[in-house]
PDB file of C-alpha atoms in Angstrom:
ATOM      1  CA  MET A   1      -0.269   3.485  11.620  1.00 89.00           C
ATOM      2  CA  PHE A   2      -2.805   1.538   9.541  1.00 94.00           C
ATOM      3  CA  THR A   3      -4.140  -2.014   9.503  1.00 92.00           C
ATOM      4  CA  GLY A   4      -4.491  -2.650   5.776  1.00 93.00           C
ATOM      5  CA  LEU A   5      -8.282  -3.012   5.974  1.00 94.00           C
ATOM      6  CA  ILE A   6      -9.693  -0.758   3.247  1.00 96.00           C
ATOM      7  CA  GLU A   7     -12.633   1.463   4.212  1.00 96.00           C
ATOM      8  CA  GLU A   8     -13.581   2.599   0.730  1.00 97.00           C
ATOM      9  CA  MET A   9     -12.337   3.211  -2.779  1.00 98.00           C
ATOM     10  CA  GLY A  10     -11.755   6.811  -3.763  1.00 98.00           C
ATOM     11  CA  THR A  11     -11.054   8.471  -7.103  1.00 98.00           C
ATOM     12  CA  VAL A  12      -8.179  10.729  -8.111  1.00 98.00           C
ATOM     13  CA  ILE A  13      -9.619  14.068  -9.253  1.00 98.00           C
ATOM     14  CA  GLU A  14      -6.435  15.841 -10.275  1.00 97.00           C
ATOM     15  CA  ARG A  15      -2.690  16.161  -9.746  1.00 96.00           C
ATOM     16  CA  VAL A  16      -1.164  19.639  -9.759  1.00 95.00           C
ATOM     17  CA  PRO A  17       2.576  20.430  -9.658  1.00 92.00           C
ATOM     18  CA  SER A  18       3.582  22.061  -6.366  1.00 90.00           C
ATOM     19  CA  GLY A  19       7.211  23.009  -5.817  1.00 89.00           C
ATOM     20  CA  ASP A  20       9.310  19.889  -6.393  1.00 89.00           C
ATOM     21  CA  GLY A  21       6.302  17.678  -5.643  1.00 93.00           C
ATOM     22  CA  GLU A  22       2.592  17.643  -6.348  1.00 96.00           C
ATOM     23  CA  ARG A  23      -0.755  18.398  -4.754  1.00 97.00           C
ATOM     24  CA  ILE A  24      -3.320  15.647  -5.286  1.00 97.00           C
ATOM     25  CA  ARG A  25      -7.116  15.859  -4.901  1.00 98.00           C
ATOM     26  CA  ILE A  26      -9.095  12.706  -4.164  1.00 98.00           C
ATOM     27  CA  ARG A  27     -12.837  12.167  -4.081  1.00 98.00           C
ATOM     28  CA  ALA A  28     -13.971  10.226  -1.006  1.00 98.00           C
ATOM     29  CA  ARG A  29     -16.783   9.970   1.526  1.00 96.00           C
ATOM     30  CA  ARG A  30     -16.372   7.547   4.417  1.00 96.00           C
ATOM     31  CA  VAL A  31     -12.811   8.531   5.347  1.00 97.00           C
ATOM     32  CA  LEU A  32     -13.991  12.153   5.600  1.00 97.00           C
ATOM     33  CA  ASP A  33     -16.547  11.441   8.357  1.00 94.00           C
ATOM     34  CA  ASP A  34     -14.278  12.784  11.111  1.00 92.00           C
ATOM     35  CA  VAL A  35     -11.364  14.185   9.117  1.00 95.00           C
ATOM     36  CA  SER A  36      -9.235  17.098  10.287  1.00 95.00           C
ATOM     37  CA  ARG A  37      -6.414  19.025   8.675  1.00 96.00           C
ATOM     38  CA  GLY A  38      -3.179  17.127   9.339  1.00 96.00           C
ATOM     39  CA  ASP A  39      -4.803  13.682   9.533  1.00 96.00           C
ATOM     40  CA  SER A  40      -3.104  10.747   7.820  1.00 96.00           C
ATOM     41  CA  ILE A  41      -4.918   8.720   5.172  1.00 97.00           C
ATOM     42  CA  SER A  42      -3.459   5.704   3.400  1.00 97.00           C
ATOM     43  CA  VAL A  43      -3.998   6.100  -0.350  1.00 98.00           C
ATOM     44  CA  SER A  44      -3.287   2.763  -2.037  1.00 98.00           C
ATOM     45  CA  GLY A  45      -0.592   2.129   0.545  1.00 97.00           C
ATOM     46  CA  VAL A  46       0.947   5.622   0.541  1.00 97.00           C
ATOM     47  CA  CYS A  47       0.546   7.584   3.781  1.00 96.00           C
ATOM     48  CA  LEU A  48      -0.592  11.104   2.870  1.00 97.00           C
ATOM     49  CA  THR A  49      -1.442  14.089   5.085  1.00 96.00           C
ATOM     50  CA  VAL A  50      -4.706  15.966   4.593  1.00 97.00           C
ATOM     51  CA  VAL A  51      -4.061  19.670   3.905  1.00 97.00           C
ATOM     52  CA  GLU A  52      -7.552  20.615   2.712  1.00 97.00           C
ATOM     53  CA  TYR A  53     -10.915  18.843   2.656  1.00 97.00           C
ATOM     54  CA  GLY A  54     -14.554  19.327   1.708  1.00 95.00           C
ATOM     55  CA  ASP A  55     -17.760  17.308   1.842  1.00 93.00           C
ATOM     56  CA  ASP A  56     -16.637  14.773  -0.748  1.00 97.00           C
ATOM     57  CA  GLU A  57     -12.925  15.306  -1.376  1.00 98.00           C
ATOM     58  CA  PHE A  58      -9.574  15.946   0.274  1.00 98.00           C
ATOM     59  CA  THR A  59      -6.235  17.313  -0.848  1.00 98.00           C
ATOM     60  CA  ALA A  60      -2.754  16.138   0.097  1.00 97.00           C
ATOM     61  CA  ASP A  61       0.788  17.208  -0.749  1.00 96.00           C
ATOM     62  CA  VAL A  62       3.088  14.566  -2.212  1.00 96.00           C
ATOM     63  CA  MET A  63       6.877  14.796  -2.141  1.00 94.00           C
ATOM     64  CA  ALA A  64       8.911  14.079  -5.281  1.00 94.00           C
ATOM     65  CA  GLU A  65      10.583  11.193  -3.414  1.00 93.00           C
ATOM     66  CA  THR A  66       7.208   9.536  -2.854  1.00 93.00           C
ATOM     67  CA  ILE A  67       6.261   9.939  -6.512  1.00 93.00           C
ATOM     68  CA  ARG A  68       9.536   8.360  -7.653  1.00 92.00           C
ATOM     69  CA  HIS A  69       9.241   5.316  -5.392  1.00 93.00           C
ATOM     70  CA  SER A  70       5.545   4.468  -5.698  1.00 96.00           C
ATOM     71  CA  SER A  71       2.910   3.797  -8.322  1.00 96.00           C
ATOM     72  CA  LEU A  72       1.568   7.317  -7.776  1.00 95.00           C
ATOM     73  CA  SER A  73       3.520   8.460 -10.829  1.00 92.00           C
ATOM     74  CA  GLY A  74       1.071   6.497 -12.975  1.00 94.00           C
ATOM     75  CA  TRP A  75      -2.145   7.797 -11.404  1.00 96.00           C
ATOM     76  CA  ASP A  76      -4.390   9.826 -13.677  1.00 95.00           C
ATOM     77  CA  SER A  77      -7.687  11.633 -13.175  1.00 96.00           C
ATOM     78  CA  GLY A  78     -10.204   8.846 -12.597  1.00 97.00           C
ATOM     79  CA  THR A  79      -7.755   6.341 -11.094  1.00 97.00           C
ATOM     80  CA  ARG A  80      -9.417   4.326  -8.324  1.00 97.00           C
ATOM     81  CA  VAL A  81      -7.470   4.179  -5.068  1.00 98.00           C
ATOM     82  CA  ASN A  82      -7.823   2.297  -1.769  1.00 98.00           C
ATOM     83  CA  LEU A  83      -8.445   4.515   1.272  1.00 98.00           C
ATOM     84  CA  GLU A  84      -7.976   3.885   4.988  1.00 97.00           C
ATOM     85  CA  ARG A  85      -7.859   6.298   7.917  1.00 96.00           C
ATOM     86  CA  ALA A  86      -5.102   5.917  10.492  1.00 93.00           C
ATOM     87  CA  ALA A  87      -5.945   3.409  13.217  1.00 88.00           C
ATOM     88  CA  ALA A  88      -7.266   4.772  16.507  1.00 82.00           C
ATOM     89  CA  LEU A  89      -6.035   3.522  19.872  1.00 77.00           C
ATOM     90  CA  GLY A  90      -8.252   0.617  20.904  1.00 76.00           C
ATOM     91  CA  ASP A  91      -9.267  -0.373  17.355  1.00 77.00           C
ATOM     92  CA  ARG A  92      -9.297  -4.055  16.452  1.00 74.00           C
ATOM     93  CA  LEU A  93      -6.203  -4.991  14.443  1.00 75.00           C
ATOM     94  CA  GLY A  94      -7.954  -7.045  11.780  1.00 77.00           C
ATOM     95  CA  GLY A  95      -5.060  -6.875   9.310  1.00 80.00           C
ATOM     96  CA  HIS A  96      -1.442  -6.274  10.330  1.00 87.00           C
ATOM     97  CA  ILE A  97       0.643  -3.250  11.286  1.00 87.00           C
ATOM     98  CA  VAL A  98       1.031  -1.065   8.196  1.00 92.00           C
ATOM     99  CA  GLN A  99       2.988   2.207   8.144  1.00 91.00           C
ATOM    100  CA  GLY A 100       2.082   3.545   4.717  1.00 93.00           C
ATOM    101  CA  HIS A 101       5.758   3.590   3.713  1.00 93.00           C
ATOM    102  CA  VAL A 102       6.218   1.972   0.300  1.00 95.00           C
ATOM    103  CA  ASP A 103       9.245  -0.350   0.090  1.00 95.00           C
ATOM    104  CA  ALA A 104       9.013  -1.069  -3.627  1.00 96.00           C
ATOM    105  CA  THR A 105       6.613  -1.408  -6.517  1.00 97.00           C
ATOM    106  CA  ALA A 106       5.656  -4.670  -8.201  1.00 98.00           C
ATOM    107  CA  GLU A 107       4.159  -5.667 -11.537  1.00 98.00           C
ATOM    108  CA  VAL A 108       1.172  -7.967 -11.852  1.00 98.00           C
ATOM    109  CA  LEU A 109       2.458 -11.025 -13.726  1.00 98.00           C
ATOM    110  CA  SER A 110      -0.770 -13.011 -13.899  1.00 98.00           C
ATOM    111  CA  VAL A 111      -4.352 -13.158 -12.638  1.00 97.00           C
ATOM    112  CA  THR A 112      -5.845 -16.649 -12.316  1.00 96.00           C
ATOM    113  CA  PRO A 113      -9.586 -16.729 -11.500  1.00 91.00           C
ATOM    114  CA  GLY A 114     -10.936 -19.625  -9.417  1.00 84.00           C
ATOM    115  CA  ASP A 115     -14.312 -20.798  -8.142  1.00 83.00           C
ATOM    116  CA  GLN A 116     -13.857 -19.272  -4.672  1.00 83.00           C
ATOM    117  CA  TRP A 117     -10.928 -16.900  -5.116  1.00 90.00           C
ATOM    118  CA  SER A 118      -8.466 -15.435  -7.616  1.00 95.00           C
ATOM    119  CA  VAL A 119      -4.716 -15.901  -7.464  1.00 97.00           C
ATOM    120  CA  LEU A 120      -2.568 -12.882  -8.342  1.00 98.00           C
ATOM    121  CA  ARG A 121       1.131 -13.276  -9.040  1.00 98.00           C
ATOM    122  CA  PHE A 122       3.439 -10.262  -8.651  1.00 98.00           C
ATOM    123  CA  SER A 123       7.079  -9.603  -9.475  1.00 98.00           C
ATOM    124  CA  LEU A 124       9.391  -9.476  -6.455  1.00 98.00           C
ATOM    125  CA  ASP A 125      12.243  -6.977  -6.369  1.00 95.00           C
ATOM    126  CA  ASP A 126      15.592  -8.255  -5.106  1.00 95.00           C
ATOM    127  CA  SER A 127      15.701  -5.445  -2.528  1.00 93.00           C
ATOM    128  CA  ILE A 128      12.732  -6.879  -0.593  1.00 95.00           C
ATOM    129  CA  ALA A 129      12.803 -10.574  -1.559  1.00 95.00           C
ATOM    130  CA  ALA A 130      14.265 -11.635   1.792  1.00 93.00           C
ATOM    131  CA  LEU A 131      11.353  -9.936   3.606  1.00 95.00           C
ATOM    132  CA  VAL A 132       8.586 -11.863   1.821  1.00 96.00           C
ATOM    133  CA  ALA A 133       7.793 -15.300   3.253  1.00 94.00           C
ATOM    134  CA  MET A 134       5.199 -18.008   2.705  1.00 96.00           C
ATOM    135  CA  LYS A 135       2.115 -17.239   4.869  1.00 95.00           C
ATOM    136  CA  GLY A 136       3.697 -13.953   5.933  1.00 94.00           C
ATOM    137  CA  SER A 137       1.935 -10.594   5.843  1.00 95.00           C
ATOM    138  CA  ILE A 138       2.333  -8.180   2.943  1.00 97.00           C
ATOM    139  CA  CYS A 139       0.599  -4.943   1.983  1.00 97.00           C
ATOM    140  CA  VAL A 140      -0.378  -4.503  -1.690  1.00 98.00           C
ATOM    141  CA  ASP A 141      -1.765  -1.069  -2.614  1.00 98.00           C
ATOM    142  CA  GLY A 142      -2.691  -0.569   1.038  1.00 97.00           C
ATOM    143  CA  VAL A 143      -4.451  -3.931   1.411  1.00 97.00           C
ATOM    144  CA  SER A 144      -3.301  -6.317   4.160  1.00 96.00           C
ATOM    145  CA  LEU A 145      -2.788  -9.746   2.575  1.00 97.00           C
ATOM    146  CA  THR A 146      -1.182 -13.118   3.276  1.00 96.00           C
ATOM    147  CA  VAL A 147       1.459 -14.517   0.934  1.00 97.00           C
ATOM    148  CA  SER A 148       0.102 -17.792  -0.467  1.00 96.00           C
ATOM    149  CA  ALA A 149       3.178 -18.733  -2.518  1.00 97.00           C
ATOM    150  CA  VAL A 150       6.618 -17.255  -3.126  1.00 97.00           C
ATOM    151  CA  GLY A 151       9.532 -17.855  -5.481  1.00 97.00           C
ATOM    152  CA  ARG A 152      12.899 -16.207  -6.050  1.00 95.00           C
ATOM    153  CA  ASP A 153      11.494 -13.274  -8.038  1.00 97.00           C
ATOM    154  CA  TRP A 154       7.716 -13.529  -7.586  1.00 98.00           C
ATOM    155  CA  PHE A 155       5.028 -13.971  -4.949  1.00 98.00           C
ATOM    156  CA  GLU A 156       1.320 -14.775  -4.989  1.00 98.00           C
ATOM    157  CA  VAL A 157      -1.735 -13.834  -2.962  1.00 98.00           C
ATOM    158  CA  SER A 158      -5.153 -15.494  -3.058  1.00 96.00           C
ATOM    159  CA  LEU A 159      -8.046 -13.036  -2.955  1.00 95.00           C
ATOM    160  CA  ILE A 160     -11.621 -13.755  -1.901  1.00 93.00           C
ATOM    161  CA  PRO A 161     -14.530 -12.134  -3.797  1.00 92.00           C
ATOM    162  CA  GLU A 162     -15.028  -9.536  -1.010  1.00 92.00           C
ATOM    163  CA  THR A 163     -11.473  -8.237  -1.416  1.00 94.00           C
ATOM    164  CA  LEU A 164     -11.801  -8.177  -5.195  1.00 93.00           C
ATOM    165  CA  SER A 165     -15.024  -6.160  -5.089  1.00 93.00           C
ATOM    166  CA  ALA A 166     -14.239  -3.850  -2.150  1.00 95.00           C
ATOM    167  CA  THR A 167     -10.737  -2.783  -3.250  1.00 97.00           C
ATOM    168  CA  SER A 168      -8.958  -1.765  -6.432  1.00 97.00           C
ATOM    169  CA  LEU A 169      -7.212  -5.158  -6.536  1.00 97.00           C
ATOM    170  CA  GLY A 170     -10.186  -6.538  -8.455  1.00 94.00           C
ATOM    171  CA  GLN A 171      -9.304  -4.184 -11.329  1.00 94.00           C
ATOM    172  CA  LEU A 172      -5.704  -5.346 -11.669  1.00 96.00           C
ATOM    173  CA  ALA A 173      -4.498  -6.991 -14.861  1.00 96.00           C
ATOM    174  CA  PRO A 174      -1.095  -8.253 -16.046  1.00 98.00           C
ATOM    175  CA  GLY A 175       1.186  -5.251 -16.381  1.00 98.00           C
ATOM    176  CA  SER A 176      -0.470  -3.227 -13.603  1.00 97.00           C
ATOM    177  CA  ILE A 177       1.940  -1.617 -11.116  1.00 98.00           C
ATOM    178  CA  VAL A 178       1.207  -1.736  -7.385  1.00 98.00           C
ATOM    179  CA  ASN A 179       2.767  -0.431  -4.168  1.00 98.00           C
ATOM    180  CA  ILE A 180       4.361  -2.968  -1.842  1.00 98.00           C
ATOM    181  CA  GLU A 181       5.048  -2.607   1.882  1.00 97.00           C
ATOM    182  CA  THR A 182       6.688  -5.522   3.633  1.00 96.00           C
ATOM    183  CA  ASP A 183       5.988  -6.572   7.209  1.00 92.00           C
ATOM    184  CA  ILE A 184       7.627  -4.198   9.693  1.00 88.00           C
ATOM    185  CA  LEU A 185       8.630  -7.153  11.889  1.00 86.00           C
ATOM    186  CA  ALA A 186      10.558  -8.701   8.994  1.00 84.00           C
ATOM    187  CA  ARG A 187      12.340  -5.396   8.376  1.00 83.00           C
ATOM    188  CA  GLN A 188      13.375  -5.128  12.036  1.00 85.00           C
ATOM    189  CA  VAL A 189      14.719  -8.702  12.060  1.00 85.00           C
ATOM    190  CA  GLN A 190      16.676  -8.039   8.867  1.00 84.00           C
ATOM    191  CA  ARG A 191      18.224  -4.919  10.405  1.00 84.00           C
ATOM    192  CA  MET A 192      19.256  -6.771  13.572  1.00 88.00           C
ATOM    193  CA  LEU A 193      20.895  -9.507  11.489  1.00 86.00           C
ATOM    194  CA  GLU A 194      22.775  -6.900   9.436  1.00 82.00           C
ATOM    195  CA  LEU A 195      24.121  -5.251  12.598  1.00 87.00           C
ATOM    196  CA  ARG A 196      25.166  -8.623  14.038  1.00 83.00           C
ATOM    197  CA  GLU A 197      26.992  -9.539  10.828  1.00 81.00           C
ATOM    198  CA  ASN A 198      28.797  -6.173  10.795  1.00 80.00           C
ATOM    199  CA  GLN A 199      29.868  -6.631  14.411  1.00 79.00           C
ATOM    200  CA  GLU A 200      31.203 -10.125  13.686  1.00 74.00           C
ATOM    201  CA  VAL A 201      33.187  -8.885  10.671  1.00 72.00           C
ATOM    202  CA  SER A 202      34.722  -5.975  12.618  1.00 70.00           C
ATOM    203  CA  SER A 203      35.660  -8.082  15.671  1.00 64.00           C
TER     204      SER A 203
END
């Protein structure tokens, strides 16, 4: 489990084919302070398991399924990624509960700079539209954010300068593709409603 509070930005070193997936190497520092083989690290919202590590890098295996359903397919050597270690029991939950399981990807539609913040508008896939609500929590490339506006096929977040400078979100431009994870509570409510509807239809 993660909180969506980014600890540092890392850099993709290389991607190497491995079976039907890939092995990815990422340069990092802070998230390696107490790392062990088998630890989970959120990489721009994708939960990856450390299989090897050194003083300033770690390696993780990525399944083909993950590559197909996330923005990882577009990462190249030099791509900047958001990194967060798994939350420890007793940590403050400064963001919201994040699993590192990508629900969909979204495209940046516009970036509107302001005096105190920037507003980013993203496309909203039909498959997750019902799970995105005004002032609700959403995870964009591993960053815990609050939805500031939402329409039928788009949503917006308002980012303060700290978020823009401390995460890769400050580098986004129209056309950029990001990973989206919806709020786990919204997903559970949706599932309960689906089961109730199925029971009513069958009775």
